[in-house]
Amino acid sequence: MRLVIARCSVDYAGRLTAHLPSAPRLILVKADGSVSIHADDRAYKPLNWMSPPCTLKEGTGDEEGVWTVVNKAGEKLIITMEEVLHDSSHELGVDPGLIKDGVEAHLQELLADRIETLGDGYTLIRREYMTAIGPVDILCRDAEGQTVAVEIKRRGEIDGVEQLTRYLDLLNRDPHLAPVRGIFAAQEIKPQARVLATDRGIGCQVLDYDALRGIEDDKLRLF
């Protein structure tokens, strides 16, 4: 990872245009090729960014101090450096990924053993299917043979949908797996997360932890 702190201006040219006037900012260049520009008052969300695959070209001569980042769609992120305050690179290595809490890990194990919970005809490919950005909880096939990626959470929120979206983007580049659709599975799914998932064509599945464990509901039943 490369960390650059610089006074810079930023211009985005693509489906939309955007301009960030001159100010001190943090620029992250990650090993996956992504470039993001951060301010000191916006929590984790960048002011602007370019997702991989993209290429970074640092200008020389008359263009020295101008970075041009171009993605596969031809969109450009142009960073004009006025003063570089810090520039360092660090090898972080392969990240082990998020360690889930006991409930999420157990949900994954139970759902893999009872993959038919997702629907008749589902078959398991594998748990913890590794991608370049981390493991997909469950990779399986539906009754029609289509690949399905499942992200499991105890509580389903927007960040989980975003995580699954990133996995799907990578998996759909693999011709041996594509087309890949997604299912967002959780014990509870927040309304905003459900709306975002539906908008992105991702299915939602509420998981009953006790039912997956084979524990009968002790409430009185009429039938």
PDB file of C-alpha atoms in Angstrom:
ATOM      1  CA  MET A   1       0.000   0.000   0.000  1.00  0.00           C
ATOM      2  CA  ARG A   2       1.213   3.481  -0.877  1.00  0.00           C
ATOM      3  CA  LEU A   3       0.256   6.410   1.370  1.00  0.00           C
ATOM      4  CA  VAL A   4       0.567   9.921  -0.014  1.00  0.00           C
ATOM      5  CA  ILE A   5      -0.394  13.070   1.884  1.00  0.00           C
ATOM      6  CA  ALA A   6      -0.471  16.020  -0.469  1.00  0.00           C
ATOM      7  CA  ARG A   7      -2.106  19.319  -1.209  1.00  0.00           C
ATOM      8  CA  CYS A   8      -3.957  18.496  -4.384  1.00  0.00           C
ATOM      9  CA  SER A   9      -7.011  19.060  -6.539  1.00  0.00           C
ATOM     10  CA  VAL A  10      -9.003  16.204  -8.035  1.00  0.00           C
ATOM     11  CA  ASP A  11     -11.129  15.957 -11.166  1.00  0.00           C
ATOM     12  CA  TYR A  12     -13.335  13.017 -12.140  1.00  0.00           C
ATOM     13  CA  ALA A  13     -14.412  12.598 -15.767  1.00  0.00           C
ATOM     14  CA  GLY A  14     -16.832   9.820 -16.657  1.00  0.00           C
ATOM     15  CA  ARG A  15     -20.583   9.336 -16.613  1.00  0.00           C
ATOM     16  CA  LEU A  16     -20.565  12.326 -14.251  1.00  0.00           C
ATOM     17  CA  THR A  17     -18.013  15.060 -13.658  1.00  0.00           C
ATOM     18  CA  ALA A  18     -16.812  16.187 -10.252  1.00  0.00           C
ATOM     19  CA  HIS A  19     -14.161  18.544  -8.921  1.00  0.00           C
ATOM     20  CA  LEU A  20     -12.407  18.742  -5.564  1.00  0.00           C
ATOM     21  CA  PRO A  21     -10.617  22.081  -5.077  1.00  0.00           C
ATOM     22  CA  SER A  22      -7.127  22.310  -3.676  1.00  0.00           C
ATOM     23  CA  ALA A  23      -6.735  21.023  -0.106  1.00  0.00           C
ATOM     24  CA  PRO A  24      -4.495  18.667   1.920  1.00  0.00           C
ATOM     25  CA  ARG A  25      -5.668  15.067   1.451  1.00  0.00           C
ATOM     26  CA  LEU A  26      -4.641  11.445   1.939  1.00  0.00           C
ATOM     27  CA  ILE A  27      -4.291   9.348  -1.216  1.00  0.00           C
ATOM     28  CA  LEU A  28      -4.287   5.540  -0.890  1.00  0.00           C
ATOM     29  CA  VAL A  29      -2.929   3.357  -3.688  1.00  0.00           C
ATOM     30  CA  LYS A  30      -3.653  -0.276  -2.829  1.00  0.00           C
ATOM     31  CA  ALA A  31      -2.111  -3.470  -4.160  1.00  0.00           C
ATOM     32  CA  ASP A  32      -5.334  -4.323  -6.029  1.00  0.00           C
ATOM     33  CA  GLY A  33      -4.832  -1.156  -8.116  1.00  0.00           C
ATOM     34  CA  SER A  34      -7.550   0.925  -6.481  1.00  0.00           C
ATOM     35  CA  VAL A  35      -6.934   4.605  -5.769  1.00  0.00           C
ATOM     36  CA  SER A  36      -8.934   6.579  -3.195  1.00  0.00           C
ATOM     37  CA  ILE A  37      -8.780  10.151  -1.908  1.00  0.00           C
ATOM     38  CA  HIS A  38      -9.618  10.866   1.738  1.00  0.00           C
ATOM     39  CA  ALA A  39     -10.227  13.914   3.921  1.00  0.00           C
ATOM     40  CA  ASP A  40      -9.635  14.035   7.663  1.00  0.00           C
ATOM     41  CA  ASP A  41     -13.297  14.617   8.570  1.00  0.00           C
ATOM     42  CA  ARG A  42     -15.252  11.982   6.623  1.00  0.00           C
ATOM     43  CA  ALA A  43     -14.790   8.784   8.648  1.00  0.00           C
ATOM     44  CA  TYR A  44     -13.861   5.856   6.371  1.00  0.00           C
ATOM     45  CA  LYS A  45     -15.631   6.933   3.170  1.00  0.00           C
ATOM     46  CA  PRO A  46     -13.364   8.455   0.486  1.00  0.00           C
ATOM     47  CA  LEU A  47     -14.124  11.748  -1.254  1.00  0.00           C
ATOM     48  CA  ASN A  48     -13.509  10.072  -4.595  1.00  0.00           C
ATOM     49  CA  TRP A  49     -12.037   6.804  -5.779  1.00  0.00           C
ATOM     50  CA  MET A  50     -11.384   4.493  -8.704  1.00  0.00           C
ATOM     51  CA  SER A  51     -12.064   0.792  -8.231  1.00  0.00           C
ATOM     52  CA  PRO A  52      -9.985  -1.938  -9.898  1.00  0.00           C
ATOM     53  CA  PRO A  53      -9.239  -2.867 -12.566  1.00  0.00           C
ATOM     54  CA  CYS A  54      -7.640   0.484 -13.323  1.00  0.00           C
ATOM     55  CA  THR A  55      -4.229   1.894 -14.229  1.00  0.00           C
ATOM     56  CA  LEU A  56      -2.292   4.741 -12.623  1.00  0.00           C
ATOM     57  CA  LYS A  57       0.038   6.907 -14.693  1.00  0.00           C
ATOM     58  CA  GLU A  58       2.242   9.509 -13.010  1.00  0.00           C
ATOM     59  CA  GLY A  59       3.020  12.407 -15.337  1.00  0.00           C
ATOM     60  CA  THR A  60       6.534  13.500 -16.272  1.00  0.00           C
ATOM     61  CA  GLY A  61       7.978  16.648 -17.805  1.00  0.00           C
ATOM     62  CA  ASP A  62       5.276  19.271 -18.256  1.00  0.00           C
ATOM     63  CA  GLU A  63       2.797  16.830 -16.698  1.00  0.00           C
ATOM     64  CA  GLU A  64       4.908  16.150 -13.602  1.00  0.00           C
ATOM     65  CA  GLY A  65       2.775  16.008 -10.488  1.00  0.00           C
ATOM     66  CA  VAL A  66      -0.349  14.969 -12.390  1.00  0.00           C
ATOM     67  CA  TRP A  67      -1.684  11.486 -11.704  1.00  0.00           C
ATOM     68  CA  THR A  68      -4.177  10.009 -14.150  1.00  0.00           C
ATOM     69  CA  VAL A  69      -6.145   6.935 -13.103  1.00  0.00           C
ATOM     70  CA  VAL A  70      -8.175   5.223 -15.848  1.00  0.00           C
ATOM     71  CA  ASN A  71     -10.610   2.319 -15.419  1.00  0.00           C
ATOM     72  CA  LYS A  72     -11.773  -0.229 -17.995  1.00  0.00           C
ATOM     73  CA  ALA A  73     -14.712   2.002 -18.965  1.00  0.00           C
ATOM     74  CA  GLY A  74     -12.366   4.858 -19.847  1.00  0.00           C
ATOM     75  CA  GLU A  75     -13.386   7.009 -16.894  1.00  0.00           C
ATOM     76  CA  LYS A  76     -10.597   9.152 -15.473  1.00  0.00           C
ATOM     77  CA  LEU A  77      -9.589  10.359 -12.030  1.00  0.00           C
ATOM     78  CA  ILE A  78      -7.044  13.161 -12.405  1.00  0.00           C
ATOM     79  CA  ILE A  79      -5.077  14.173  -9.294  1.00  0.00           C
ATOM     80  CA  THR A  80      -3.019  17.349  -9.566  1.00  0.00           C
ATOM     81  CA  MET A  81      -0.337  17.504  -6.879  1.00  0.00           C
ATOM     82  CA  GLU A  82       0.692  20.938  -5.633  1.00  0.00           C
ATOM     83  CA  GLU A  83       2.786  19.874  -2.660  1.00  0.00           C
ATOM     84  CA  VAL A  84       3.649  16.362  -1.465  1.00  0.00           C
ATOM     85  CA  LEU A  85       3.947  16.238   2.324  1.00  0.00           C
ATOM     86  CA  HIS A  86       4.458  12.493   2.743  1.00  0.00           C
ATOM     87  CA  ASP A  87       4.982   9.530   0.411  1.00  0.00           C
ATOM     88  CA  SER A  88       5.598   6.010   1.694  1.00  0.00           C
ATOM     89  CA  SER A  89       4.937   2.421   0.642  1.00  0.00           C
ATOM     90  CA  HIS A  90       4.249  -0.574   2.874  1.00  0.00           C
ATOM     91  CA  GLU A  91       3.914  -4.314   2.203  1.00  0.00           C
ATOM     92  CA  LEU A  92       0.881  -5.520   4.147  1.00  0.00           C
ATOM     93  CA  GLY A  93       0.737  -9.028   2.683  1.00  0.00           C
ATOM     94  CA  VAL A  94      -2.380 -11.131   2.315  1.00  0.00           C
ATOM     95  CA  ASP A  95      -5.044 -10.235   4.844  1.00  0.00           C
ATOM     96  CA  PRO A  96      -6.500 -13.202   6.767  1.00  0.00           C
ATOM     97  CA  GLY A  97      -9.978 -11.691   6.455  1.00  0.00           C
ATOM     98  CA  LEU A  98     -12.606 -10.892   9.023  1.00  0.00           C
ATOM     99  CA  ILE A  99     -12.912 -13.417  11.829  1.00  0.00           C
ATOM    100  CA  LYS A 100     -16.609 -13.907  12.369  1.00  0.00           C
ATOM    101  CA  ASP A 101     -18.180 -14.207  15.779  1.00  0.00           C
ATOM    102  CA  GLY A 102     -19.324 -17.601  16.979  1.00  0.00           C
ATOM    103  CA  VAL A 103     -22.896 -17.222  15.782  1.00  0.00           C
ATOM    104  CA  GLU A 104     -21.936 -16.220  12.224  1.00  0.00           C
ATOM    105  CA  ALA A 105     -19.380 -19.015  11.963  1.00  0.00           C
ATOM    106  CA  HIS A 106     -21.930 -21.539  13.240  1.00  0.00           C
ATOM    107  CA  LEU A 107     -24.611 -20.226  10.867  1.00  0.00           C
ATOM    108  CA  GLN A 108     -22.235 -20.765   7.977  1.00  0.00           C
ATOM    109  CA  GLU A 109     -21.485 -24.323   9.071  1.00  0.00           C
ATOM    110  CA  LEU A 110     -25.162 -25.159   9.628  1.00  0.00           C
ATOM    111  CA  LEU A 111     -26.311 -23.648   6.329  1.00  0.00           C
ATOM    112  CA  ALA A 112     -23.600 -25.509   4.420  1.00  0.00           C
ATOM    113  CA  ASP A 113     -24.848 -28.772   5.976  1.00  0.00           C
ATOM    114  CA  ARG A 114     -28.460 -27.839   5.188  1.00  0.00           C
ATOM    115  CA  ILE A 115     -27.967 -26.037   1.903  1.00  0.00           C
ATOM    116  CA  GLU A 116     -31.483 -27.058   0.816  1.00  0.00           C
ATOM    117  CA  THR A 117     -32.685 -24.326   3.195  1.00  0.00           C
ATOM    118  CA  LEU A 118     -32.017 -21.928   0.302  1.00  0.00           C
ATOM    119  CA  GLY A 119     -34.291 -23.916  -1.999  1.00  0.00           C
ATOM    120  CA  ASP A 120     -34.926 -27.338  -3.513  1.00  0.00           C
ATOM    121  CA  GLY A 121     -32.095 -28.623  -5.655  1.00  0.00           C
ATOM    122  CA  TYR A 122     -29.319 -26.482  -4.154  1.00  0.00           C
ATOM    123  CA  THR A 123     -25.904 -28.155  -3.903  1.00  0.00           C
ATOM    124  CA  LEU A 124     -22.805 -26.992  -2.055  1.00  0.00           C
ATOM    125  CA  ILE A 125     -19.605 -26.180  -3.961  1.00  0.00           C
ATOM    126  CA  ARG A 126     -17.610 -25.180  -0.881  1.00  0.00           C
ATOM    127  CA  ARG A 127     -17.492 -23.017   2.219  1.00  0.00           C
ATOM    128  CA  GLU A 128     -15.024 -20.124   2.502  1.00  0.00           C
ATOM    129  CA  TYR A 129     -14.472 -19.882  -1.260  1.00  0.00           C
ATOM    130  CA  MET A 130     -11.390 -17.668  -1.543  1.00  0.00           C
ATOM    131  CA  THR A 131     -11.266 -14.576  -3.756  1.00  0.00           C
ATOM    132  CA  ALA A 132      -8.631 -11.860  -4.121  1.00  0.00           C
ATOM    133  CA  ILE A 133     -10.445  -9.743  -1.510  1.00  0.00           C
ATOM    134  CA  GLY A 134     -11.409 -12.444   0.972  1.00  0.00           C
ATOM    135  CA  PRO A 135     -13.483 -15.604   1.311  1.00  0.00           C
ATOM    136  CA  VAL A 136     -17.096 -15.920   0.200  1.00  0.00           C
ATOM    137  CA  ASP A 137     -19.005 -17.635   3.020  1.00  0.00           C
ATOM    138  CA  ILE A 138     -20.699 -20.226   0.817  1.00  0.00           C
ATOM    139  CA  LEU A 139     -20.517 -20.942  -2.903  1.00  0.00           C
ATOM    140  CA  CYS A 140     -23.228 -23.247  -4.215  1.00  0.00           C
ATOM    141  CA  ARG A 141     -25.414 -24.056  -7.240  1.00  0.00           C
ATOM    142  CA  ASP A 142     -29.170 -23.769  -7.529  1.00  0.00           C
ATOM    143  CA  ALA A 143     -31.515 -26.294  -9.121  1.00  0.00           C
ATOM    144  CA  GLU A 144     -30.796 -24.835 -12.590  1.00  0.00           C
ATOM    145  CA  GLY A 145     -27.041 -25.161 -12.092  1.00  0.00           C
ATOM    146  CA  GLN A 146     -26.345 -21.427 -11.691  1.00  0.00           C
ATOM    147  CA  THR A 147     -23.577 -20.436  -9.305  1.00  0.00           C
ATOM    148  CA  VAL A 148     -24.772 -18.681  -6.152  1.00  0.00           C
ATOM    149  CA  ALA A 149     -22.595 -16.757  -3.671  1.00  0.00           C
ATOM    150  CA  VAL A 150     -23.984 -16.504  -0.132  1.00  0.00           C
ATOM    151  CA  GLU A 151     -22.870 -13.904   2.416  1.00  0.00           C
ATOM    152  CA  ILE A 152     -23.934 -14.718   5.990  1.00  0.00           C
ATOM    153  CA  LYS A 153     -24.384 -12.217   8.797  1.00  0.00           C
ATOM    154  CA  ARG A 154     -25.957 -12.367  12.224  1.00  0.00           C
ATOM    155  CA  ARG A 155     -27.485  -8.953  11.567  1.00  0.00           C
ATOM    156  CA  GLY A 156     -27.850  -7.986   7.923  1.00  0.00           C
ATOM    157  CA  GLU A 157     -26.940  -4.373   7.260  1.00  0.00           C
ATOM    158  CA  ILE A 158     -25.902  -2.280   4.257  1.00  0.00           C
ATOM    159  CA  ASP A 159     -22.182  -2.982   4.657  1.00  0.00           C
ATOM    160  CA  GLY A 160     -22.862  -6.706   4.257  1.00  0.00           C
ATOM    161  CA  VAL A 161     -24.662  -6.077   0.963  1.00  0.00           C
ATOM    162  CA  GLU A 162     -21.727  -3.949  -0.210  1.00  0.00           C
ATOM    163  CA  GLN A 163     -19.336  -6.754   0.726  1.00  0.00           C
ATOM    164  CA  LEU A 164     -21.340  -9.316  -1.254  1.00  0.00           C
ATOM    165  CA  THR A 165     -21.533  -6.904  -4.216  1.00  0.00           C
ATOM    166  CA  ARG A 166     -17.718  -6.770  -4.335  1.00  0.00           C
ATOM    167  CA  TYR A 167     -17.492 -10.564  -4.236  1.00  0.00           C
ATOM    168  CA  LEU A 168     -20.018 -10.893  -7.065  1.00  0.00           C
ATOM    169  CA  ASP A 169     -18.081  -8.422  -9.207  1.00  0.00           C
ATOM    170  CA  LEU A 170     -14.968 -10.594  -8.899  1.00  0.00           C
ATOM    171  CA  LEU A 171     -16.703 -13.957  -9.255  1.00  0.00           C
ATOM    172  CA  ASN A 172     -18.512 -12.883 -12.419  1.00  0.00           C
ATOM    173  CA  ARG A 173     -15.142 -12.291 -14.083  1.00  0.00           C
ATOM    174  CA  ASP A 174     -14.416 -16.037 -13.821  1.00  0.00           C
ATOM    175  CA  PRO A 175     -15.821 -17.748 -16.929  1.00  0.00           C
ATOM    176  CA  HIS A 176     -15.941 -21.076 -15.073  1.00  0.00           C
ATOM    177  CA  LEU A 177     -18.382 -19.626 -12.518  1.00  0.00           C
ATOM    178  CA  ALA A 178     -20.276 -16.862 -14.325  1.00  0.00           C
ATOM    179  CA  PRO A 179     -23.042 -15.941 -14.206  1.00  0.00           C
ATOM    180  CA  VAL A 180     -23.021 -15.731 -10.411  1.00  0.00           C
ATOM    181  CA  ARG A 181     -25.935 -14.353  -8.422  1.00  0.00           C
ATOM    182  CA  GLY A 182     -25.975 -13.505  -4.731  1.00  0.00           C
ATOM    183  CA  ILE A 183     -27.989 -14.299  -1.626  1.00  0.00           C
ATOM    184  CA  PHE A 184     -27.677 -12.173   1.508  1.00  0.00           C
ATOM    185  CA  ALA A 185     -28.529 -14.393   4.484  1.00  0.00           C
ATOM    186  CA  ALA A 186     -28.933 -13.278   8.092  1.00  0.00           C
ATOM    187  CA  GLN A 187     -30.984 -13.854  11.206  1.00  0.00           C
ATOM    188  CA  GLU A 188     -32.294 -10.307  10.805  1.00  0.00           C
ATOM    189  CA  ILE A 189     -32.099  -8.114   7.697  1.00  0.00           C
ATOM    190  CA  LYS A 190     -32.481  -4.368   8.095  1.00  0.00           C
ATOM    191  CA  PRO A 191     -35.013  -2.717   5.749  1.00  0.00           C
ATOM    192  CA  GLN A 192     -32.361  -0.491   4.145  1.00  0.00           C
ATOM    193  CA  ALA A 193     -30.156  -3.509   3.465  1.00  0.00           C
ATOM    194  CA  ARG A 194     -33.067  -5.381   1.897  1.00  0.00           C
ATOM    195  CA  VAL A 195     -33.870  -2.408  -0.378  1.00  0.00           C
ATOM    196  CA  LEU A 196     -30.233  -2.124  -1.509  1.00  0.00           C
ATOM    197  CA  ALA A 197     -29.946  -5.880  -2.081  1.00  0.00           C
ATOM    198  CA  THR A 198     -33.157  -5.966  -4.127  1.00  0.00           C
ATOM    199  CA  ASP A 199     -31.977  -3.003  -6.196  1.00  0.00           C
ATOM    200  CA  ARG A 200     -28.784  -4.909  -7.038  1.00  0.00           C
ATOM    201  CA  GLY A 201     -30.549  -8.155  -7.881  1.00  0.00           C
ATOM    202  CA  ILE A 202     -29.381  -9.881  -4.705  1.00  0.00           C
ATOM    203  CA  GLY A 203     -31.793 -12.237  -2.951  1.00  0.00           C
ATOM    204  CA  CYS A 204     -32.432 -12.072   0.791  1.00  0.00           C
ATOM    205  CA  GLN A 205     -32.851 -15.073   3.113  1.00  0.00           C
ATOM    206  CA  VAL A 206     -33.757 -14.807   6.800  1.00  0.00           C
ATOM    207  CA  LEU A 207     -32.145 -17.651   8.747  1.00  0.00           C
ATOM    208  CA  ASP A 208     -33.753 -19.332  11.746  1.00  0.00           C
ATOM    209  CA  TYR A 209     -30.824 -20.344  13.922  1.00  0.00           C
ATOM    210  CA  ASP A 210     -32.811 -22.798  16.042  1.00  0.00           C
ATOM    211  CA  ALA A 211     -34.418 -24.418  13.008  1.00  0.00           C
ATOM    212  CA  LEU A 212     -31.000 -24.910  11.389  1.00  0.00           C
ATOM    213  CA  ARG A 213     -29.828 -26.575  14.619  1.00  0.00           C
ATOM    214  CA  GLY A 214     -32.877 -28.849  14.578  1.00  0.00           C
ATOM    215  CA  ILE A 215     -34.441 -27.352  17.685  1.00  0.00           C
ATOM    216  CA  GLU A 216     -38.228 -27.423  17.611  1.00  0.00           C
ATOM    217  CA  ASP A 217     -40.189 -24.296  18.462  1.00  0.00           C
ATOM    218  CA  ASP A 218     -41.721 -24.896  21.909  1.00  0.00           C
ATOM    219  CA  LYS A 219     -44.631 -22.550  21.275  1.00  0.00           C
ATOM    220  CA  LEU A 220     -48.063 -24.140  21.242  1.00  0.00           C
ATOM    221  CA  ARG A 221     -49.285 -25.018  17.747  1.00  0.00           C
ATOM    222  CA  LEU A 222     -52.821 -25.636  16.504  1.00  0.00           C
ATOM    223  CA  PHE A 223     -51.604 -28.054  13.823  1.00  0.00           C
TER     224      PHE A 223
END
